[in-house]
């Protein structure tokens, strides 16, 4: 395991506390376990070895072990604070033998070829600029016959982002490298994935985000401000307002992806 000395983590302790208050313990993306179940719907994960790329605070890795019966889940992330939280939760839940966490810098995945039956990811791949290199790596670490299943925040097109989209990404202040569903599909095809499916989740999140904004302005405001400060919550309310515009226009496109690594033996 390579531990990197993180200069400035994007998901620091304050961000983790804020996002967990909104999305649930261990979750740094929307939808909770129900949305994870939709990403893996129809897949049999029992007894499988799973890699969770961009695992964040670990709620999903624990869910895949506890509810879906994975033999082992490896949560991988580039930042230290999220993994500190994830490891603590795995210990508290008595799952440290079936769920482990690995930190390494962005780039090549620190795993041997054909290590995993399933590669999962939730709303993390948008941080990786080179999608072709990313999918070549995901393909490499999957066993033949293995499956990639993910949710990810995308942009609806590959042209110049609208002024609203640029304002939203600036408000997030995170290293977003958003690409279109078509761009992702091409990168997956180039890596060798087959039977690729792409599912638009914009209509779902458009409504959910509206509810999140209402809760942030209403019942969540005081308790979350008590934890992270009123300025931090106010800044995020502005971010959510900017996000709602590009969700409503369809330019912000949360999307599910799935694809299979062919099993040459069959
Ligand atoms: C929005 S959070 C989602 C975390 C988790 N998947 C969840 O849904 O709760 C994005 C995560 O991606 C991680 N990340 C950023 N760049 C990455 C990279 N190049 N490779 C892997 N993970 C990365 C961040 O550190 C963060 O934990």
PDB file of C-alpha atoms and ligand atoms in Angstrom:
ATOM      1  CA  UNK A   1       0.000   0.000   0.000  1.00  0.00           C
ATOM      2  CA  UNK A   2       1.400   3.388  -0.932  1.00  0.00           C
ATOM      3  CA  UNK A   3       0.449   6.160   1.502  1.00  0.00           C
ATOM      4  CA  UNK A   4       0.749   9.520  -0.212  1.00  0.00           C
ATOM      5  CA  UNK A   5       1.371  12.676   1.787  1.00  0.00           C
ATOM      6  CA  UNK A   6      -1.745  14.560   0.702  1.00  0.00           C
ATOM      7  CA  UNK A   7      -1.085  18.254   0.323  1.00  0.00           C
ATOM      8  CA  UNK A   8      -4.698  19.399   0.009  1.00  0.00           C
ATOM      9  CA  UNK A   9      -7.325  16.661  -0.034  1.00  0.00           C
ATOM     10  CA  UNK A  10     -10.472  17.677  -1.916  1.00  0.00           C
ATOM     11  CA  UNK A  11     -12.594  15.526   0.372  1.00  0.00           C
ATOM     12  CA  UNK A  12     -11.297  16.740   3.733  1.00  0.00           C
ATOM     13  CA  UNK A  13     -12.914  16.099   7.124  1.00  0.00           C
ATOM     14  CA  UNK A  14     -15.331  19.011   6.755  1.00  0.00           C
ATOM     15  CA  UNK A  15     -16.441  17.859   3.300  1.00  0.00           C
ATOM     16  CA  UNK A  16     -16.876  14.302   4.587  1.00  0.00           C
ATOM     17  CA  UNK A  17     -19.012  15.463   7.525  1.00  0.00           C
ATOM     18  CA  UNK A  18     -21.134  17.682   5.285  1.00  0.00           C
ATOM     19  CA  UNK A  19     -21.721  15.061   2.598  1.00  0.00           C
ATOM     20  CA  UNK A  20     -22.467  12.312   5.123  1.00  0.00           C
ATOM     21  CA  UNK A  21     -25.021  14.583   6.820  1.00  0.00           C
ATOM     22  CA  UNK A  22     -26.745  14.920   3.459  1.00  0.00           C
ATOM     23  CA  UNK A  23     -26.278  11.447   1.975  1.00  0.00           C
ATOM     24  CA  UNK A  24     -25.815   9.085   4.923  1.00  0.00           C
ATOM     25  CA  UNK A  25     -22.965   7.577   6.927  1.00  0.00           C
ATOM     26  CA  UNK A  26     -20.179   6.374   4.629  1.00  0.00           C
ATOM     27  CA  UNK A  27     -21.793   7.909   1.520  1.00  0.00           C
ATOM     28  CA  UNK A  28     -20.210  10.809  -0.393  1.00  0.00           C
ATOM     29  CA  UNK A  29     -22.658  10.578  -3.292  1.00  0.00           C
ATOM     30  CA  UNK A  30     -26.460  10.548  -3.547  1.00  0.00           C
ATOM     31  CA  UNK A  31     -28.904   7.676  -3.407  1.00  0.00           C
ATOM     32  CA  UNK A  32     -27.602   5.575  -0.515  1.00  0.00           C
ATOM     33  CA  UNK A  33     -27.657   1.778  -0.624  1.00  0.00           C
ATOM     34  CA  UNK A  34     -30.774   1.775  -2.848  1.00  0.00           C
ATOM     35  CA  UNK A  35     -28.911   3.490  -5.692  1.00  0.00           C
ATOM     36  CA  UNK A  36     -25.926   1.128  -5.242  1.00  0.00           C
ATOM     37  CA  UNK A  37     -28.385  -1.786  -5.537  1.00  0.00           C
ATOM     38  CA  UNK A  38     -29.628  -0.322  -8.825  1.00  0.00           C
ATOM     39  CA  UNK A  39     -26.055  -0.061 -10.170  1.00  0.00           C
ATOM     40  CA  UNK A  40     -25.459  -3.772  -9.493  1.00  0.00           C
ATOM     41  CA  UNK A  41     -29.038  -4.972 -10.187  1.00  0.00           C
ATOM     42  CA  UNK A  42     -29.119  -8.465 -11.649  1.00  0.00           C
ATOM     43  CA  UNK A  43     -25.452  -9.210 -10.927  1.00  0.00           C
ATOM     44  CA  UNK A  44     -24.557 -12.026  -8.581  1.00  0.00           C
ATOM     45  CA  UNK A  45     -21.900 -10.656  -6.230  1.00  0.00           C
ATOM     46  CA  UNK A  46     -21.932 -13.432  -3.617  1.00  0.00           C
ATOM     47  CA  UNK A  47     -18.464 -14.897  -3.157  1.00  0.00           C
ATOM     48  CA  UNK A  48     -16.912 -12.408  -5.602  1.00  0.00           C
ATOM     49  CA  UNK A  49     -13.803 -10.275  -5.257  1.00  0.00           C
ATOM     50  CA  UNK A  50     -14.772  -6.644  -5.870  1.00  0.00           C
ATOM     51  CA  UNK A  51     -12.744  -3.471  -6.424  1.00  0.00           C
ATOM     52  CA  UNK A  52     -14.506  -0.180  -5.543  1.00  0.00           C
ATOM     53  CA  UNK A  53     -12.665   2.675  -7.317  1.00  0.00           C
ATOM     54  CA  UNK A  54     -12.942   6.032  -5.542  1.00  0.00           C
ATOM     55  CA  UNK A  55     -14.508   4.322  -2.524  1.00  0.00           C
ATOM     56  CA  UNK A  56     -14.550   7.476  -0.384  1.00  0.00           C
ATOM     57  CA  UNK A  57     -15.740   6.959   3.197  1.00  0.00           C
ATOM     58  CA  UNK A  58     -16.422   3.266   2.575  1.00  0.00           C
ATOM     59  CA  UNK A  59     -20.192   2.935   3.024  1.00  0.00           C
ATOM     60  CA  UNK A  60     -20.577   1.255  -0.353  1.00  0.00           C
ATOM     61  CA  UNK A  61     -17.722  -1.229   0.125  1.00  0.00           C
ATOM     62  CA  UNK A  62     -19.276  -2.273   3.446  1.00  0.00           C
ATOM     63  CA  UNK A  63     -22.716  -2.564   1.820  1.00  0.00           C
ATOM     64  CA  UNK A  64     -21.363  -4.765  -0.990  1.00  0.00           C
ATOM     65  CA  UNK A  65     -19.866  -7.119   1.599  1.00  0.00           C
ATOM     66  CA  UNK A  66     -22.762  -7.080   4.075  1.00  0.00           C
ATOM     67  CA  UNK A  67     -25.799  -7.077   1.815  1.00  0.00           C
ATOM     68  CA  UNK A  68     -24.455  -8.616  -1.406  1.00  0.00           C
ATOM     69  CA  UNK A  69     -22.203 -11.241   0.190  1.00  0.00           C
ATOM     70  CA  UNK A  70     -18.974 -10.333  -1.625  1.00  0.00           C
ATOM     71  CA  UNK A  71     -16.064 -12.536  -0.527  1.00  0.00           C
ATOM     72  CA  UNK A  72     -13.816  -9.488  -0.378  1.00  0.00           C
ATOM     73  CA  UNK A  73     -14.123  -5.813  -1.291  1.00  0.00           C
ATOM     74  CA  UNK A  74     -11.054  -3.641  -1.892  1.00  0.00           C
ATOM     75  CA  UNK A  75     -11.844   0.046  -1.591  1.00  0.00           C
ATOM     76  CA  UNK A  76      -9.370   2.157  -3.528  1.00  0.00           C
ATOM     77  CA  UNK A  77      -8.976   5.926  -3.222  1.00  0.00           C
ATOM     78  CA  UNK A  78      -6.331   8.577  -3.850  1.00  0.00           C
ATOM     79  CA  UNK A  79      -7.020  10.562  -0.667  1.00  0.00           C
ATOM     80  CA  UNK A  80      -6.191   9.802   2.968  1.00  0.00           C
ATOM     81  CA  UNK A  81      -9.001  11.395   5.064  1.00  0.00           C
ATOM     82  CA  UNK A  82     -11.781   9.374   3.404  1.00  0.00           C
ATOM     83  CA  UNK A  83      -9.846   6.147   3.949  1.00  0.00           C
ATOM     84  CA  UNK A  84      -9.261   6.909   7.627  1.00  0.00           C
ATOM     85  CA  UNK A  85     -13.037   7.126   8.074  1.00  0.00           C
ATOM     86  CA  UNK A  86     -13.629   4.031   5.922  1.00  0.00           C
ATOM     87  CA  UNK A  87     -11.180   1.876   7.884  1.00  0.00           C
ATOM     88  CA  UNK A  88     -12.704   2.957  11.189  1.00  0.00           C
ATOM     89  CA  UNK A  89     -16.211   2.038   9.992  1.00  0.00           C
ATOM     90  CA  UNK A  90     -15.056  -1.362   8.700  1.00  0.00           C
ATOM     91  CA  UNK A  91     -13.543  -2.105  12.096  1.00  0.00           C
ATOM     92  CA  UNK A  92     -16.669  -0.926  13.946  1.00  0.00           C
ATOM     93  CA  UNK A  93     -18.842  -3.180  11.765  1.00  0.00           C
ATOM     94  CA  UNK A  94     -16.491  -6.160  12.245  1.00  0.00           C
ATOM     95  CA  UNK A  95     -15.774  -6.328   8.513  1.00  0.00           C
ATOM     96  CA  UNK A  96     -12.033  -5.609   8.411  1.00  0.00           C
ATOM     97  CA  UNK A  97     -11.310  -9.172   7.263  1.00  0.00           C
ATOM     98  CA  UNK A  98     -13.604  -8.888   4.211  1.00  0.00           C
ATOM     99  CA  UNK A  99     -13.181  -5.211   3.358  1.00  0.00           C
ATOM    100  CA  UNK A 100      -9.807  -3.496   3.015  1.00  0.00           C
ATOM    101  CA  UNK A 101      -8.766  -0.090   1.775  1.00  0.00           C
ATOM    102  CA  UNK A 102      -5.828   0.928  -0.421  1.00  0.00           C
ATOM    103  CA  UNK A 103      -4.490   4.407  -1.134  1.00  0.00           C
ATOM    104  CA  UNK A 104      -2.307   5.244  -4.125  1.00  0.00           C
ATOM    105  CA  UNK A 105      -1.731   8.292  -6.303  1.00  0.00           C
ATOM    106  CA  UNK A 106      -3.858   8.788  -9.454  1.00  0.00           C
ATOM    107  CA  UNK A 107      -2.655   6.813 -12.455  1.00  0.00           C
ATOM    108  CA  UNK A 108      -2.050   3.102 -12.795  1.00  0.00           C
ATOM    109  CA  UNK A 109      -4.179   0.988 -10.463  1.00  0.00           C
ATOM    110  CA  UNK A 110      -1.954  -0.641  -7.815  1.00  0.00           C
ATOM    111  CA  UNK A 111      -3.292  -4.164  -8.488  1.00  0.00           C
ATOM    112  CA  UNK A 112      -2.104  -7.168 -10.497  1.00  0.00           C
ATOM    113  CA  UNK A 113      -3.740  -8.207 -13.773  1.00  0.00           C
ATOM    114  CA  UNK A 114      -7.001 -10.172 -13.424  1.00  0.00           C
ATOM    115  CA  UNK A 115      -7.349  -9.541  -9.665  1.00  0.00           C
ATOM    116  CA  UNK A 116     -11.101  -8.891  -9.474  1.00  0.00           C
ATOM    117  CA  UNK A 117     -14.399 -10.468 -10.581  1.00  0.00           C
ATOM    118  CA  UNK A 118     -16.164  -7.094 -10.398  1.00  0.00           C
ATOM    119  CA  UNK A 119     -14.976  -3.500 -10.645  1.00  0.00           C
ATOM    120  CA  UNK A 120     -17.485  -1.070  -9.127  1.00  0.00           C
ATOM    121  CA  UNK A 121     -17.369   2.712  -8.913  1.00  0.00           C
ATOM    122  CA  UNK A 122     -19.825   5.358  -7.703  1.00  0.00           C
ATOM    123  CA  UNK A 123     -19.525   8.997  -8.789  1.00  0.00           C
ATOM    124  CA  UNK A 124     -15.716   9.022  -8.693  1.00  0.00           C
ATOM    125  CA  UNK A 125     -14.543   8.487 -12.281  1.00  0.00           C
ATOM    126  CA  UNK A 126     -15.393  12.093 -13.178  1.00  0.00           C
ATOM    127  CA  UNK A 127     -12.206  13.001 -11.310  1.00  0.00           C
ATOM    128  CA  UNK A 128     -10.022  11.046 -13.771  1.00  0.00           C
ATOM    129  CA  UNK A 129      -9.084  13.127 -16.848  1.00  0.00           C
ATOM    130  CA  UNK A 130      -7.936  10.356 -19.253  1.00  0.00           C
ATOM    131  CA  UNK A 131     -10.898   8.008 -19.638  1.00  0.00           C
ATOM    132  CA  UNK A 132      -9.157   5.776 -22.170  1.00  0.00           C
ATOM    133  CA  UNK A 133      -6.227   5.109 -19.820  1.00  0.00           C
ATOM    134  CA  UNK A 134      -8.715   4.609 -16.970  1.00  0.00           C
ATOM    135  CA  UNK A 135     -10.701   1.910 -18.794  1.00  0.00           C
ATOM    136  CA  UNK A 136      -7.530   0.172 -20.002  1.00  0.00           C
ATOM    137  CA  UNK A 137      -6.582  -0.138 -16.318  1.00  0.00           C
ATOM    138  CA  UNK A 138     -10.050  -1.311 -15.230  1.00  0.00           C
ATOM    139  CA  UNK A 139     -10.019  -3.917 -18.030  1.00  0.00           C
ATOM    140  CA  UNK A 140      -6.533  -5.086 -17.005  1.00  0.00           C
ATOM    141  CA  UNK A 141      -7.414  -5.718 -13.334  1.00  0.00           C
ATOM    142  CA  UNK A 142     -10.678  -7.535 -14.189  1.00  0.00           C
ATOM    143  CA  UNK A 143     -10.662 -11.312 -14.608  1.00  0.00           C
ATOM    144  CA  UNK A 144     -11.845 -12.603 -18.004  1.00  0.00           C
ATOM    145  CA  UNK A 145     -15.643 -12.835 -17.762  1.00  0.00           C
ATOM    146  CA  UNK A 146     -15.648 -10.080 -15.121  1.00  0.00           C
ATOM    147  CA  UNK A 147     -17.975  -7.086 -15.063  1.00  0.00           C
ATOM    148  CA  UNK A 148     -17.569  -3.345 -14.594  1.00  0.00           C
ATOM    149  CA  UNK A 149     -20.603  -1.603 -13.026  1.00  0.00           C
ATOM    150  CA  UNK A 150     -20.627   2.064 -12.130  1.00  0.00           C
ATOM    151  CA  UNK A 151     -22.511   5.271 -11.587  1.00  0.00           C
ATOM    152  CA  UNK A 152     -20.800   8.466 -12.620  1.00  0.00           C
ATOM    153  CA  UNK A 153     -21.479  12.172 -13.086  1.00  0.00           C
ATOM    154  CA  UNK A 154     -21.166  13.134 -16.750  1.00  0.00           C
ATOM    155  CA  UNK A 155     -21.894  16.055 -19.030  1.00  0.00           C
ATOM    156  CA  UNK A 156     -24.499  15.581 -21.753  1.00  0.00           C
ATOM    157  CA  UNK A 157     -22.190  16.543 -24.648  1.00  0.00           C
ATOM    158  CA  UNK A 158     -18.511  16.936 -25.540  1.00  0.00           C
ATOM    159  CA  UNK A 159     -18.681  20.560 -26.675  1.00  0.00           C
ATOM    160  CA  UNK A 160     -17.968  23.725 -24.737  1.00  0.00           C
ATOM    161  CA  UNK A 161     -19.811  23.590 -21.374  1.00  0.00           C
ATOM    162  CA  UNK A 162     -22.581  26.186 -21.090  1.00  0.00           C
ATOM    163  CA  UNK A 163     -22.064  29.234 -18.888  1.00  0.00           C
ATOM    164  CA  UNK A 164     -24.363  27.559 -16.314  1.00  0.00           C
ATOM    165  CA  UNK A 165     -22.245  24.408 -16.353  1.00  0.00           C
ATOM    166  CA  UNK A 166     -19.033  26.386 -15.991  1.00  0.00           C
ATOM    167  CA  UNK A 167     -20.553  28.277 -13.048  1.00  0.00           C
ATOM    168  CA  UNK A 168     -21.623  25.013 -11.415  1.00  0.00           C
ATOM    169  CA  UNK A 169     -18.200  23.331 -11.808  1.00  0.00           C
ATOM    170  CA  UNK A 170     -16.503  26.480 -10.467  1.00  0.00           C
ATOM    171  CA  UNK A 171     -18.890  26.447  -7.479  1.00  0.00           C
ATOM    172  CA  UNK A 172     -17.974  22.814  -6.707  1.00  0.00           C
ATOM    173  CA  UNK A 173     -14.287  23.791  -6.760  1.00  0.00           C
ATOM    174  CA  UNK A 174     -13.356  20.131  -7.294  1.00  0.00           C
ATOM    175  CA  UNK A 175     -11.202  18.499  -9.996  1.00  0.00           C
ATOM    176  CA  UNK A 176     -14.093  17.535 -12.269  1.00  0.00           C
ATOM    177  CA  UNK A 177     -13.154  16.181 -15.720  1.00  0.00           C
ATOM    178  CA  UNK A 178     -16.678  15.549 -16.985  1.00  0.00           C
ATOM    179  CA  UNK A 179     -17.200  13.810 -20.319  1.00  0.00           C
ATOM    180  CA  UNK A 180     -20.294  12.626 -22.178  1.00  0.00           C
ATOM    181  CA  UNK A 181     -21.857   9.155 -21.993  1.00  0.00           C
ATOM    182  CA  UNK A 182     -20.751   8.670 -25.633  1.00  0.00           C
ATOM    183  CA  UNK A 183     -17.147   9.502 -24.691  1.00  0.00           C
ATOM    184  CA  UNK A 184     -17.245   6.913 -21.871  1.00  0.00           C
ATOM    185  CA  UNK A 185     -18.785   4.267 -24.143  1.00  0.00           C
ATOM    186  CA  UNK A 186     -16.023   4.798 -26.720  1.00  0.00           C
ATOM    187  CA  UNK A 187     -13.318   4.540 -24.061  1.00  0.00           C
ATOM    188  CA  UNK A 188     -14.886   1.305 -22.785  1.00  0.00           C
ATOM    189  CA  UNK A 189     -15.096  -0.127 -26.321  1.00  0.00           C
ATOM    190  CA  UNK A 190     -11.471   0.815 -26.997  1.00  0.00           C
ATOM    191  CA  UNK A 191     -10.414  -1.023 -23.816  1.00  0.00           C
ATOM    192  CA  UNK A 192     -12.211  -4.185 -25.010  1.00  0.00           C
ATOM    193  CA  UNK A 193     -15.457  -4.146 -23.012  1.00  0.00           C
ATOM    194  CA  UNK A 194     -18.486  -5.887 -24.538  1.00  0.00           C
ATOM    195  CA  UNK A 195     -22.260  -5.698 -24.000  1.00  0.00           C
ATOM    196  CA  UNK A 196     -21.935  -2.116 -22.767  1.00  0.00           C
ATOM    197  CA  UNK A 197     -25.037  -0.480 -21.309  1.00  0.00           C
ATOM    198  CA  UNK A 198     -25.537   3.206 -20.511  1.00  0.00           C
ATOM    199  CA  UNK A 199     -28.483   4.376 -18.367  1.00  0.00           C
ATOM    200  CA  UNK A 200     -29.378   8.043 -17.918  1.00  0.00           C
ATOM    201  CA  UNK A 201     -30.052   8.871 -14.235  1.00  0.00           C
ATOM    202  CA  UNK A 202     -30.620  12.603 -14.777  1.00  0.00           C
ATOM    203  CA  UNK A 203     -34.429  12.363 -14.331  1.00  0.00           C
ATOM    204  CA  UNK A 204     -33.945  10.623 -10.962  1.00  0.00           C
ATOM    205  CA  UNK A 205     -31.249  12.916  -9.550  1.00  0.00           C
ATOM    206  CA  UNK A 206     -32.907  16.082 -10.865  1.00  0.00           C
ATOM    207  CA  UNK A 207     -35.786  15.423  -8.419  1.00  0.00           C
ATOM    208  CA  UNK A 208     -33.623  14.095  -5.588  1.00  0.00           C
ATOM    209  CA  UNK A 209     -31.314  17.147  -5.750  1.00  0.00           C
ATOM    210  CA  UNK A 210     -34.306  19.473  -5.491  1.00  0.00           C
ATOM    211  CA  UNK A 211     -35.254  17.713  -2.236  1.00  0.00           C
ATOM    212  CA  UNK A 212     -31.657  17.944  -0.998  1.00  0.00           C
ATOM    213  CA  UNK A 213     -31.650  21.686  -1.583  1.00  0.00           C
ATOM    214  CA  UNK A 214     -34.952  22.065   0.301  1.00  0.00           C
ATOM    215  CA  UNK A 215     -33.591  20.041   3.237  1.00  0.00           C
ATOM    216  CA  UNK A 216     -30.344  22.057   3.250  1.00  0.00           C
ATOM    217  CA  UNK A 217     -32.263  25.309   3.375  1.00  0.00           C
ATOM    218  CA  UNK A 218     -34.769  23.902   5.912  1.00  0.00           C
ATOM    219  CA  UNK A 219     -34.477  21.118   8.504  1.00  0.00           C
ATOM    220  CA  UNK A 220     -30.814  20.270   7.835  1.00  0.00           C
ATOM    221  CA  UNK A 221     -29.503  23.841   7.958  1.00  0.00           C
ATOM    222  CA  UNK A 222     -29.096  24.289  11.732  1.00  0.00           C
ATOM    223  CA  UNK A 223     -27.800  20.791  12.633  1.00  0.00           C
ATOM    224  CA  UNK A 224     -25.316  20.711   9.737  1.00  0.00           C
ATOM    225  CA  UNK A 225     -24.196  24.306  10.337  1.00  0.00           C
ATOM    226  CA  UNK A 226     -23.504  23.302  13.952  1.00  0.00           C
ATOM    227  CA  UNK A 227     -21.035  20.699  12.633  1.00  0.00           C
ATOM    228  CA  UNK A 228     -19.370  22.399   9.638  1.00  0.00           C
ATOM    229  CA  UNK A 229     -20.231  26.072  10.136  1.00  0.00           C
ATOM    230  CA  UNK A 230     -22.940  28.270   8.623  1.00  0.00           C
ATOM    231  CA  UNK A 231     -20.648  29.661   5.879  1.00  0.00           C
ATOM    232  CA  UNK A 232     -19.857  26.169   4.637  1.00  0.00           C
ATOM    233  CA  UNK A 233     -23.557  25.257   4.417  1.00  0.00           C
ATOM    234  CA  UNK A 234     -24.393  28.586   2.740  1.00  0.00           C
ATOM    235  CA  UNK A 235     -21.640  27.958   0.150  1.00  0.00           C
ATOM    236  CA  UNK A 236     -23.065  24.537  -0.591  1.00  0.00           C
ATOM    237  CA  UNK A 237     -26.583  25.913  -0.930  1.00  0.00           C
ATOM    238  CA  UNK A 238     -25.178  28.151  -3.701  1.00  0.00           C
ATOM    239  CA  UNK A 239     -23.487  25.116  -5.278  1.00  0.00           C
ATOM    240  CA  UNK A 240     -26.745  23.119  -5.164  1.00  0.00           C
ATOM    241  CA  UNK A 241     -28.632  26.031  -6.748  1.00  0.00           C
ATOM    242  CA  UNK A 242     -26.060  26.148  -9.555  1.00  0.00           C
ATOM    243  CA  UNK A 243     -26.263  22.353  -9.925  1.00  0.00           C
ATOM    244  CA  UNK A 244     -30.065  22.349 -10.111  1.00  0.00           C
ATOM    245  CA  UNK A 245     -29.936  24.579 -13.206  1.00  0.00           C
ATOM    246  CA  UNK A 246     -27.738  22.127 -15.135  1.00  0.00           C
ATOM    247  CA  UNK A 247     -29.703  19.129 -13.873  1.00  0.00           C
ATOM    248  CA  UNK A 248     -32.918  20.767 -15.090  1.00  0.00           C
ATOM    249  CA  UNK A 249     -31.372  21.588 -18.475  1.00  0.00           C
ATOM    250  CA  UNK A 250     -30.094  18.000 -18.786  1.00  0.00           C
ATOM    251  CA  UNK A 251     -26.457  19.057 -19.185  1.00  0.00           C
ATOM    252  CA  UNK A 252     -25.486  17.425 -15.863  1.00  0.00           C
ATOM    253  CA  UNK A 253     -25.944  13.732 -16.555  1.00  0.00           C
ATOM    254  CA  UNK A 254     -25.532  11.199 -13.751  1.00  0.00           C
ATOM    255  CA  UNK A 255     -25.276   7.905 -15.631  1.00  0.00           C
ATOM    256  CA  UNK A 256     -24.961   4.185 -14.944  1.00  0.00           C
ATOM    257  CA  UNK A 257     -22.419   2.223 -16.968  1.00  0.00           C
ATOM    258  CA  UNK A 258     -21.916  -1.491 -17.309  1.00  0.00           C
ATOM    259  CA  UNK A 259     -19.654  -3.640 -19.492  1.00  0.00           C
ATOM    260  CA  UNK A 260     -18.121  -7.107 -19.560  1.00  0.00           C
ATOM    261  CA  UNK A 261     -14.583  -8.312 -20.120  1.00  0.00           C
ATOM    262  CA  UNK A 262     -14.915 -11.187 -22.594  1.00  0.00           C
ATOM    263  CA  UNK A 263     -14.088 -14.644 -21.305  1.00  0.00           C
ATOM    264  CA  UNK A 264     -11.867 -16.031 -24.084  1.00  0.00           C
ATOM    265  CA  UNK A 265     -12.428 -19.586 -22.832  1.00  0.00           C
ATOM    266  CA  UNK A 266     -16.141 -19.504 -23.776  1.00  0.00           C
TER     267      UNK A 266
HETATM  268  C1  LIG B   1     -17.935  11.978  -4.814  1.00  0.00           C
HETATM  269  S1  LIG B   1     -16.774  10.987  -3.955  1.00  0.00           S
HETATM  270  C2  LIG B   1     -17.606   9.395  -4.039  1.00  0.00           C
HETATM  271  C3  LIG B   1     -17.114   8.426  -2.995  1.00  0.00           C
HETATM  272  C4  LIG B   1     -17.850   7.095  -2.959  1.00  0.00           C
HETATM  273  N1  LIG B   1     -17.708   6.379  -4.200  1.00  0.00           N
HETATM  274  C5  LIG B   1     -19.295   7.293  -2.637  1.00  0.00           C
HETATM  275  O1  LIG B   1     -20.121   7.200  -3.556  1.00  0.00           O
HETATM  276  O2  LIG B   1     -19.612   7.529  -1.482  1.00  0.00           O
HETATM  277  C6  LIG B   1     -15.434  10.801  -5.136  1.00  0.00           C
HETATM  278  C7  LIG B   1     -14.256   9.993  -4.607  1.00  0.00           C
HETATM  279  O3  LIG B   1     -13.332   9.788  -5.697  1.00  0.00           O
HETATM  280  C8  LIG B   1     -12.022   9.891  -5.185  1.00  0.00           C
HETATM  281  N2  LIG B   1     -11.079  10.135  -6.303  1.00  0.00           N
HETATM  282  C9  LIG B   1     -10.682  11.291  -6.849  1.00  0.00           C
HETATM  283  N3  LIG B   1      -9.785  11.079  -7.838  1.00  0.00           N
HETATM  284  C10 LIG B   1      -9.630   9.738  -7.934  1.00  0.00           C
HETATM  285  C11 LIG B   1      -8.823   8.893  -8.749  1.00  0.00           C
HETATM  286  N4  LIG B   1      -8.023   9.377  -9.704  1.00  0.00           N
HETATM  287  N5  LIG B   1      -8.895   7.558  -8.551  1.00  0.00           N
HETATM  288  C12 LIG B   1      -9.704   7.058  -7.596  1.00  0.00           C
HETATM  289  N6  LIG B   1     -10.495   7.808  -6.787  1.00  0.00           N
HETATM  290  C13 LIG B   1     -10.443   9.131  -6.950  1.00  0.00           C
HETATM  291  C14 LIG B   1     -12.121  11.009  -4.174  1.00  0.00           C
HETATM  292  O4  LIG B   1     -11.030  11.023  -3.278  1.00  0.00           O
HETATM  293  C15 LIG B   1     -13.462  10.684  -3.513  1.00  0.00           C
HETATM  294  O5  LIG B   1     -13.291   9.831  -2.415  1.00  0.00           O
END
